[in-house]
Amino acid sequence: MSIVEGLSGVLIVAGGFFFLAGTAGLLRFPDIYTRLHALTKADNLGLGLVVAGLCLRARSWAEAVTLIAIWLVVLLTGSTACYLVARFALRSGIRPWRHR
Amino acid sequence: MMPLSTLFDALLAALLVALAWGALSSRDLFRSIVLFMIFGILSAMAWARLDAPDIALAEAAIGAGLTGILLLDTLGALGERNRPGAGPVRETDAFAGWGRWLTLRNAVLGASVFGAGVAAAAAASGLTDGEGLAAAVAESIGEAGVSNPVTAVLLNFRGYDTLLEVGVMLLAVIGVLSLRATAKAPASPAGPLDPQLSAYGRLMAPVMVLVAGYLLYAGAHAPGGAFQAGAVLGGALVLLGLCGFTPPGRLQAANRGLLVLGFCVFLLAAVALTAAGYSLLEYPAGRAGLWIFWIEAALGLSTAFLLAELVSSRVPGGRP
């Protein structure tokens, strides 16, 4: 196994860890705002690391650029969707959770 | 040990049945719709696993995306379940009349058993190895004008099927429009656009138009084509509507023309070819690719506007 392949594997596993952590947060965090926080970490960092790992294995530059474009679109869409959900929740009168 | 791909497929199949069950048995309509959209995304993945990327593209764009928006749009219009924390929606009388023995749950269970039975029968009779009409299509692909077999079947070998389908779609939208004419038009709230949402729309809409154009062009030799392109372009139109952008007056006037453009072009092509002595939708030898491209371009544009027309409300989400 070459160094590039090993690095790629490490990046993909790290990305998987963020997805796992994001899912755990989604299930365990106390309110909608903290859950959104956990979810967007999975989208941004998790997918970013997986894409970085896959780019190292890409057969061509075009493939790597496509992967990065997918990540950028998901970044944009994820953050906008998160903002919309949070805005709707805030307007519906859901108060952010506070530690007692 | 089971290969990883088999494990993945089994998980996917089990998830699909579970999601279908959840979507149909949930008494909370919002939850049902969200489960249905997830079902659409996963079934697109299932089509991709079955090596049917054309259907996967259509399922992701129409099944998961636009149908989901339509359902949410309807739910918003019903106005029953807009607030989080509102109680579950009551069962309607139509469902209550079905009697206890035929609940939706049992219907899903029955359909699953039936599907499993059909799959088992197909596997037992060796149908799964069958190629269907693939050999016949491959044989005459040379004269189809396009190298993508799916487009060849849709626009050439069975073009009249597609012509009628487009007609049905147009009729459905005309039905919706004539019903909506009596309903009150949604009042568009005044005020500036939401900065984040409008920035997103400004960035994504051109990208989606580009993707739609590529899908239309690629349909001749790769997965894609008029309907996938139309679904993506329609999605762009819906997105712009949701962001609060209203089309300029000139476009609104042209809208109805765009709705019928695809069907008219297709029909005119069929009539012209028949009048010139060809059989129904048989293209002149060597020119088939060109005919298909222009018909597809018109169909794609019309599909986009037909789908976008179905989504009625300019949801006030665009306004802060």
Coordinates of C-alpha atoms in Angstrom, one line a residue:
Chain A
M1 CA 0.0 0.0 0.0
S2 CA 1.4 3.3 -1.0
I3 CA 1.5 6.4 1.2
V4 CA -1.2 8.1 -0.8
E5 CA -3.5 5.2 -0.4
G6 CA -2.9 5.1 3.3
L7 CA -3.5 8.8 3.7
S8 CA -6.7 8.4 1.6
G9 CA -7.9 5.6 3.9
V10 CA -7.1 7.7 7.0
L11 CA -9.1 10.7 5.6
I12 CA -12.1 8.5 4.7
V13 CA -12.2 6.9 8.1
A14 CA -11.9 10.3 9.8
G15 CA -14.8 11.5 7.6
G16 CA -16.8 8.5 8.7
F17 CA -16.1 9.4 12.3
F18 CA -17.6 12.8 11.8
F19 CA -20.7 11.3 10.3
L20 CA -21.0 8.9 13.3
A21 CA -20.5 11.8 15.7
G22 CA -23.1 13.9 13.8
T23 CA -25.6 11.1 14.0
A24 CA -25.0 10.6 17.7
G25 CA -25.5 14.3 18.2
L26 CA -28.7 14.3 16.2
L27 CA -30.1 11.6 18.3
R28 CA -28.8 12.7 21.7
F29 CA -28.6 16.5 21.8
P30 CA -31.3 18.3 23.7
D31 CA -33.0 20.7 21.2
I32 CA -33.3 21.5 17.6
Y33 CA -30.5 24.1 17.5
T34 CA -27.9 21.9 19.0
R35 CA -29.0 19.0 16.7
L36 CA -28.6 21.2 13.7
H37 CA -25.1 22.0 14.9
A38 CA -24.3 18.3 15.1
L39 CA -25.8 17.6 11.7
T40 CA -24.0 20.4 9.8
K41 CA -20.7 19.2 11.2
A42 CA -21.3 15.8 9.5
D43 CA -22.2 17.5 6.2
N44 CA -19.3 19.9 6.2
L45 CA -16.4 18.1 7.8
G46 CA -17.5 14.5 7.3
L47 CA -18.2 14.8 3.6
G48 CA -15.2 17.1 3.1
L49 CA -12.8 14.5 4.6
V50 CA -14.4 11.7 2.6
V51 CA -14.2 13.8 -0.6
A52 CA -10.5 14.6 0.2
G53 CA -9.8 10.9 0.7
L54 CA -11.6 10.0 -2.6
C55 CA -9.8 12.8 -4.5
L56 CA -6.5 11.1 -3.6
R57 CA -7.8 7.9 -5.3
A58 CA -9.4 9.7 -8.3
R59 CA -8.3 8.4 -11.7
S60 CA -8.3 11.8 -13.3
W61 CA -8.3 15.5 -12.5
A62 CA -11.8 15.8 -13.8
E63 CA -13.0 13.2 -11.3
A64 CA -11.4 15.0 -8.4
V65 CA -12.8 18.4 -9.5
T66 CA -16.3 16.8 -9.8
L67 CA -16.0 15.4 -6.3
I68 CA -15.0 18.8 -4.9
A69 CA -17.9 20.5 -6.8
I70 CA -20.3 18.0 -5.2
W71 CA -18.9 18.9 -1.7
L72 CA -19.2 22.7 -2.4
V73 CA -22.9 22.2 -3.5
V74 CA -23.6 20.2 -0.4
L75 CA -21.9 22.9 1.8
L76 CA -24.0 25.6 0.3
T77 CA -27.3 23.6 0.4
G78 CA -26.6 22.2 3.9
S79 CA -25.9 25.6 5.5
T80 CA -28.9 27.2 3.8
A81 CA -31.2 24.4 4.8
C82 CA -29.8 24.6 8.4
Y83 CA -30.4 28.3 8.5
L84 CA -34.0 27.9 7.2
V85 CA -34.9 25.3 9.7
A86 CA -33.3 27.3 12.6
R87 CA -35.1 30.5 11.4
F88 CA -38.4 28.6 11.3
A89 CA -37.9 27.1 14.7
L90 CA -36.9 30.5 16.2
R91 CA -40.0 32.2 14.7
S92 CA -42.3 29.4 15.9
G93 CA -41.1 30.4 19.4
I94 CA -38.9 27.5 20.2
R95 CA -36.4 28.8 22.8
P96 CA -32.7 27.6 22.5
W97 CA -31.8 25.1 25.2
R98 CA -29.9 26.4 28.2
H99 CA -27.9 24.4 30.7
R100 CA -29.5 24.5 34.1
Chain B
M1 CA -18.8 -14.5 4.0
M2 CA -21.3 -12.4 2.1
P3 CA -19.7 -9.9 -0.2
L4 CA -20.0 -6.3 1.0
S5 CA -22.2 -5.2 -2.0
T6 CA -24.8 -7.9 -1.3
L7 CA -24.9 -6.8 2.3
F8 CA -25.4 -3.2 1.1
D9 CA -28.2 -4.2 -1.3
A10 CA -30.0 -6.2 1.4
L11 CA -29.8 -3.3 3.8
L12 CA -31.1 -1.0 1.1
A13 CA -34.0 -3.3 0.3
A14 CA -34.9 -3.6 4.0
L15 CA -34.7 0.2 4.5
L16 CA -37.0 0.8 1.5
V17 CA -39.7 -1.5 2.9
A18 CA -39.3 0.0 6.4
L19 CA -39.5 3.6 4.9
A20 CA -42.6 2.7 2.8
W21 CA -44.2 1.3 5.9
G22 CA -43.3 4.3 8.0
A23 CA -44.5 6.8 5.3
L24 CA -47.9 5.0 5.0
S25 CA -48.6 4.1 8.6
S26 CA -47.5 7.4 10.2
R27 CA -50.5 9.5 11.3
D28 CA -48.4 12.7 11.2
L29 CA -48.6 13.9 7.6
F30 CA -45.4 16.0 7.8
R31 CA -43.5 12.9 9.0
S32 CA -45.1 10.8 6.2
I33 CA -43.9 13.3 3.6
V34 CA -40.4 13.4 4.9
L35 CA -40.2 9.6 5.1
F36 CA -41.6 9.5 1.5
M37 CA -38.8 11.9 0.3
I38 CA -36.1 9.7 2.0
F39 CA -37.8 6.7 0.3
G40 CA -37.4 8.5 -3.0
I41 CA -33.7 9.2 -2.5
L42 CA -33.0 5.6 -1.4
S43 CA -35.0 4.1 -4.3
A44 CA -32.9 6.3 -6.7
M45 CA -29.9 4.6 -5.1
A46 CA -31.6 1.2 -5.7
W47 CA -32.1 2.0 -9.4
A48 CA -28.4 3.1 -9.6
R49 CA -27.5 -0.3 -8.0
L50 CA -29.6 -2.0 -10.7
D51 CA -27.5 -0.3 -13.4
A52 CA -30.4 2.0 -14.4
P53 CA -28.9 5.4 -14.1
D54 CA -31.6 7.0 -16.3
I55 CA -34.4 6.0 -13.9
A56 CA -32.2 6.8 -10.9
L57 CA -31.8 10.4 -12.2
A58 CA -35.5 10.7 -12.8
E59 CA -36.4 9.2 -9.4
A60 CA -34.0 11.5 -7.5
A61 CA -35.3 14.6 -9.3
I62 CA -39.0 13.9 -9.6
G63 CA -39.7 11.2 -7.1
A64 CA -37.8 12.6 -4.2
G65 CA -37.5 16.3 -5.1
L66 CA -40.5 17.6 -6.9
T67 CA -43.1 15.2 -5.6
G68 CA -41.9 16.0 -2.1
I69 CA -42.2 19.7 -2.7
L70 CA -45.7 19.1 -4.2
L71 CA -46.8 17.2 -1.1
L72 CA -45.3 19.8 1.3
D73 CA -47.0 22.5 -0.8
T74 CA -50.3 20.7 -0.4
L75 CA -49.8 20.2 3.3
G76 CA -49.1 24.0 3.6
A77 CA -52.3 24.7 1.7
L78 CA -54.2 22.4 4.0
G79 CA -52.9 24.5 6.8
E80 CA -53.6 21.9 9.4
R81 CA -50.1 20.9 10.4
N82 CA -48.1 24.1 9.9
R83 CA -47.0 24.6 13.5
P84 CA -44.7 22.2 15.2
G85 CA -46.4 20.6 18.2
A86 CA -49.8 20.6 16.6
G87 CA -51.7 17.4 17.1
P88 CA -51.8 14.5 14.6
V89 CA -54.1 14.8 11.6
R90 CA -57.3 12.9 12.0
E91 CA -58.0 10.0 9.8
T92 CA -60.3 11.0 6.9
D93 CA -63.6 9.4 6.4
A94 CA -62.6 7.8 3.1
F95 CA -60.0 5.7 4.9
A96 CA -62.3 4.9 7.8
G97 CA -64.8 3.4 5.4
W98 CA -62.3 0.8 4.2
G99 CA -63.0 -1.3 7.3
R100 CA -60.6 -2.8 9.7
W101 CA -59.3 -5.6 7.6
L102 CA -57.8 -3.4 5.0
T103 CA -55.7 -0.9 6.8
L104 CA -52.8 0.8 5.1
R105 CA -50.4 -1.3 7.2
N106 CA -51.9 -4.5 5.9
A107 CA -51.8 -3.1 2.4
V108 CA -48.1 -2.5 2.7
L109 CA -47.5 -5.9 4.2
G110 CA -49.5 -7.5 1.4
A111 CA -47.6 -5.5 -1.3
S112 CA -44.3 -6.5 0.3
V113 CA -45.3 -10.2 0.4
F114 CA -46.5 -9.9 -3.2
G115 CA -43.3 -8.3 -4.3
A116 CA -41.2 -10.9 -2.6
G117 CA -43.3 -13.6 -4.2
V118 CA -42.9 -12.1 -7.7
A119 CA -39.1 -11.8 -7.1
A120 CA -38.9 -15.4 -5.9
A121 CA -41.0 -16.6 -8.9
A122 CA -38.8 -14.6 -11.3
A123 CA -35.7 -16.0 -9.7
A124 CA -37.1 -19.6 -9.9
S125 CA -38.1 -19.3 -13.6
G126 CA -34.7 -17.8 -14.5
L127 CA -36.4 -14.5 -15.6
T128 CA -33.7 -12.5 -13.9
D129 CA -31.1 -13.6 -16.5
G130 CA -33.4 -12.6 -19.3
E131 CA -32.2 -9.6 -21.4
G132 CA -35.8 -8.6 -22.4
L133 CA -35.7 -6.5 -25.6
A134 CA -32.1 -5.3 -25.0
A135 CA -30.8 -7.5 -27.8
A136 CA -33.4 -6.1 -30.3
V137 CA -32.6 -2.5 -29.3
A138 CA -28.8 -3.2 -29.6
E139 CA -29.4 -4.6 -33.0
S140 CA -31.0 -1.5 -34.5
I141 CA -29.2 1.2 -32.4
G142 CA -27.1 2.1 -35.4
E143 CA -30.1 3.7 -37.2
A144 CA -31.6 5.3 -34.1
G145 CA -29.6 8.5 -34.4
V146 CA -28.6 8.3 -30.7
S147 CA -26.3 5.8 -29.0
N148 CA -28.0 5.8 -25.6
P149 CA -30.5 2.9 -25.8
V150 CA -32.9 4.5 -23.3
T151 CA -33.2 7.7 -25.4
A152 CA -33.5 5.5 -28.6
V153 CA -36.5 3.6 -27.2
L154 CA -38.2 6.7 -25.8
L155 CA -37.8 9.0 -28.8
N156 CA -37.4 6.7 -31.7
F157 CA -38.5 3.0 -31.4
R158 CA -41.5 3.8 -29.1
G159 CA -41.8 7.5 -29.8
Y160 CA -45.6 7.4 -29.9
D161 CA -45.7 6.1 -26.3
T162 CA -43.7 9.2 -25.3
L163 CA -45.9 11.5 -27.4
L164 CA -49.0 10.2 -25.5
E165 CA -47.3 10.5 -22.2
V166 CA -46.4 14.1 -22.8
G167 CA -50.1 14.6 -23.8
V168 CA -51.2 13.1 -20.5
M169 CA -48.9 15.3 -18.6
L170 CA -50.1 18.4 -20.4
L171 CA -53.8 17.4 -19.7
A172 CA -53.0 17.0 -16.0
V173 CA -51.5 20.4 -15.7
I174 CA -54.4 22.0 -17.7
G175 CA -56.7 20.3 -15.2
V176 CA -54.8 21.8 -12.3
L177 CA -54.8 25.2 -14.0
S178 CA -58.5 25.2 -14.6
L179 CA -59.2 24.2 -11.0
R180 CA -56.8 26.8 -9.7
A181 CA -58.4 29.6 -11.7
T182 CA -61.4 29.4 -9.3
A183 CA -59.2 29.4 -6.2
K184 CA -57.8 32.5 -4.6
A185 CA -54.3 33.3 -5.8
P186 CA -51.8 33.3 -2.9
A187 CA -51.1 36.9 -1.9
S188 CA -47.5 37.7 -2.4
P189 CA -46.1 39.4 0.7
A190 CA -44.3 42.6 0.2
G191 CA -40.8 43.2 1.6
P192 CA -37.2 42.6 0.8
L193 CA -36.0 39.1 -0.1
D194 CA -34.3 37.0 2.6
P195 CA -30.6 37.6 2.0
Q196 CA -29.3 34.1 2.6
L197 CA -32.1 32.4 0.6
S198 CA -31.9 34.8 -2.3
A199 CA -28.1 34.5 -2.4
Y200 CA -28.5 30.7 -2.5
G201 CA -31.0 31.0 -5.3
R202 CA -28.8 33.3 -7.3
L203 CA -25.9 30.9 -6.9
M204 CA -27.7 27.6 -7.5
A205 CA -30.2 28.5 -10.3
P206 CA -27.5 29.1 -13.0
V207 CA -25.7 25.9 -11.9
M208 CA -29.0 24.0 -12.2
V209 CA -29.7 25.5 -15.7
L210 CA -26.2 24.4 -16.7
V211 CA -26.8 20.8 -15.4
A212 CA -30.1 20.7 -17.2
G213 CA -28.5 21.7 -20.5
Y214 CA -25.8 19.1 -20.0
L215 CA -28.3 16.4 -19.3
L216 CA -30.3 17.3 -22.4
Y217 CA -27.1 17.2 -24.5
A218 CA -25.7 14.0 -22.9
G219 CA -29.0 12.1 -23.3
A220 CA -28.0 11.2 -26.8
H221 CA -25.1 9.0 -25.7
A222 CA -25.2 8.7 -21.9
P223 CA -27.8 8.7 -19.1
G224 CA -29.9 11.8 -19.3
G225 CA -32.4 13.3 -21.7
A226 CA -35.4 15.5 -21.9
F227 CA -37.2 14.4 -18.8
Q228 CA -34.2 14.5 -16.5
A229 CA -33.2 17.8 -17.9
G230 CA -36.7 19.1 -17.5
A231 CA -36.9 17.9 -13.9
V232 CA -33.7 19.7 -13.0
L233 CA -34.7 22.9 -14.8
G234 CA -38.2 22.7 -13.2
G235 CA -36.4 22.4 -9.9
A236 CA -34.5 25.6 -10.6
L237 CA -37.8 27.3 -11.4
V238 CA -39.3 26.1 -8.1
L239 CA -36.2 27.1 -6.2
L240 CA -36.4 30.6 -7.6
G241 CA -40.1 30.7 -6.7
L242 CA -39.4 29.5 -3.1
C243 CA -36.6 32.2 -2.8
G244 CA -39.2 34.8 -3.6
F245 CA -38.2 35.7 -7.1
T246 CA -41.2 36.4 -9.3
P247 CA -40.8 36.0 -13.0
P248 CA -40.9 39.2 -15.1
G249 CA -44.3 40.0 -16.8
R250 CA -43.1 39.0 -20.2
L251 CA -42.2 35.5 -19.1
Q252 CA -45.5 35.1 -17.3
A253 CA -47.2 35.7 -20.6
A254 CA -45.0 33.3 -22.4
N255 CA -45.5 30.7 -19.7
R256 CA -48.6 29.1 -21.3
G257 CA -46.8 28.9 -24.6
L258 CA -43.9 27.1 -23.0
L259 CA -46.3 24.6 -21.3
V260 CA -47.6 23.4 -24.7
L261 CA -44.4 23.9 -26.7
G262 CA -43.1 20.3 -26.2
F263 CA -46.3 18.6 -27.1
C264 CA -46.9 20.8 -30.1
V265 CA -43.4 20.3 -31.5
F266 CA -43.7 16.5 -31.0
L267 CA -47.1 16.4 -32.6
L268 CA -46.1 18.6 -35.5
A269 CA -43.1 16.4 -36.1
A270 CA -45.3 13.3 -36.1
V271 CA -47.8 14.9 -38.5
A272 CA -45.1 16.3 -40.8
L273 CA -43.3 13.0 -41.0
T274 CA -46.6 11.1 -41.7
A275 CA -47.6 13.6 -44.4
A276 CA -44.1 13.2 -46.0
G277 CA -44.8 9.5 -46.4
Y278 CA -42.9 8.1 -43.4
S279 CA -44.7 5.9 -40.8
L280 CA -45.6 7.5 -37.5
L281 CA -42.5 9.1 -35.9
E282 CA -40.2 7.3 -38.3
Y283 CA -37.4 9.8 -38.8
P284 CA -35.6 10.4 -42.2
A285 CA -32.6 8.1 -42.4
G286 CA -29.4 9.7 -41.2
R287 CA -31.2 12.7 -39.7
A288 CA -32.8 10.9 -36.7
G289 CA -30.3 12.4 -34.3
L290 CA -31.2 16.0 -35.3
W291 CA -34.9 15.4 -35.1
I292 CA -34.6 13.8 -31.7
F293 CA -32.4 16.6 -30.4
W294 CA -34.9 19.4 -31.3
I295 CA -37.9 17.4 -30.0
E296 CA -36.1 16.7 -26.8
A297 CA -35.1 20.4 -26.4
A298 CA -38.8 21.4 -26.7
L299 CA -39.9 18.5 -24.4
G300 CA -37.3 19.4 -21.7
L301 CA -38.3 23.1 -21.7
S302 CA -42.0 22.2 -21.4
T303 CA -41.4 19.5 -18.8
A304 CA -39.7 22.1 -16.6
F305 CA -42.5 24.6 -16.9
L306 CA -45.2 21.9 -16.5
L307 CA -43.6 20.6 -13.3
A308 CA -43.0 24.1 -11.9
E309 CA -46.6 25.1 -12.7
L310 CA -47.8 22.3 -10.4
V311 CA -46.2 23.9 -7.4
S312 CA -48.6 26.7 -6.7
S313 CA -47.6 28.7 -3.8
R314 CA -44.8 31.1 -3.9
V315 CA -44.0 30.1 -0.3
P316 CA -43.5 33.2 1.8
G317 CA -40.2 31.7 2.9
G318 CA -38.4 34.1 0.7
R319 CA -39.3 37.0 2.9
P320 CA -37.7 37.5 6.3

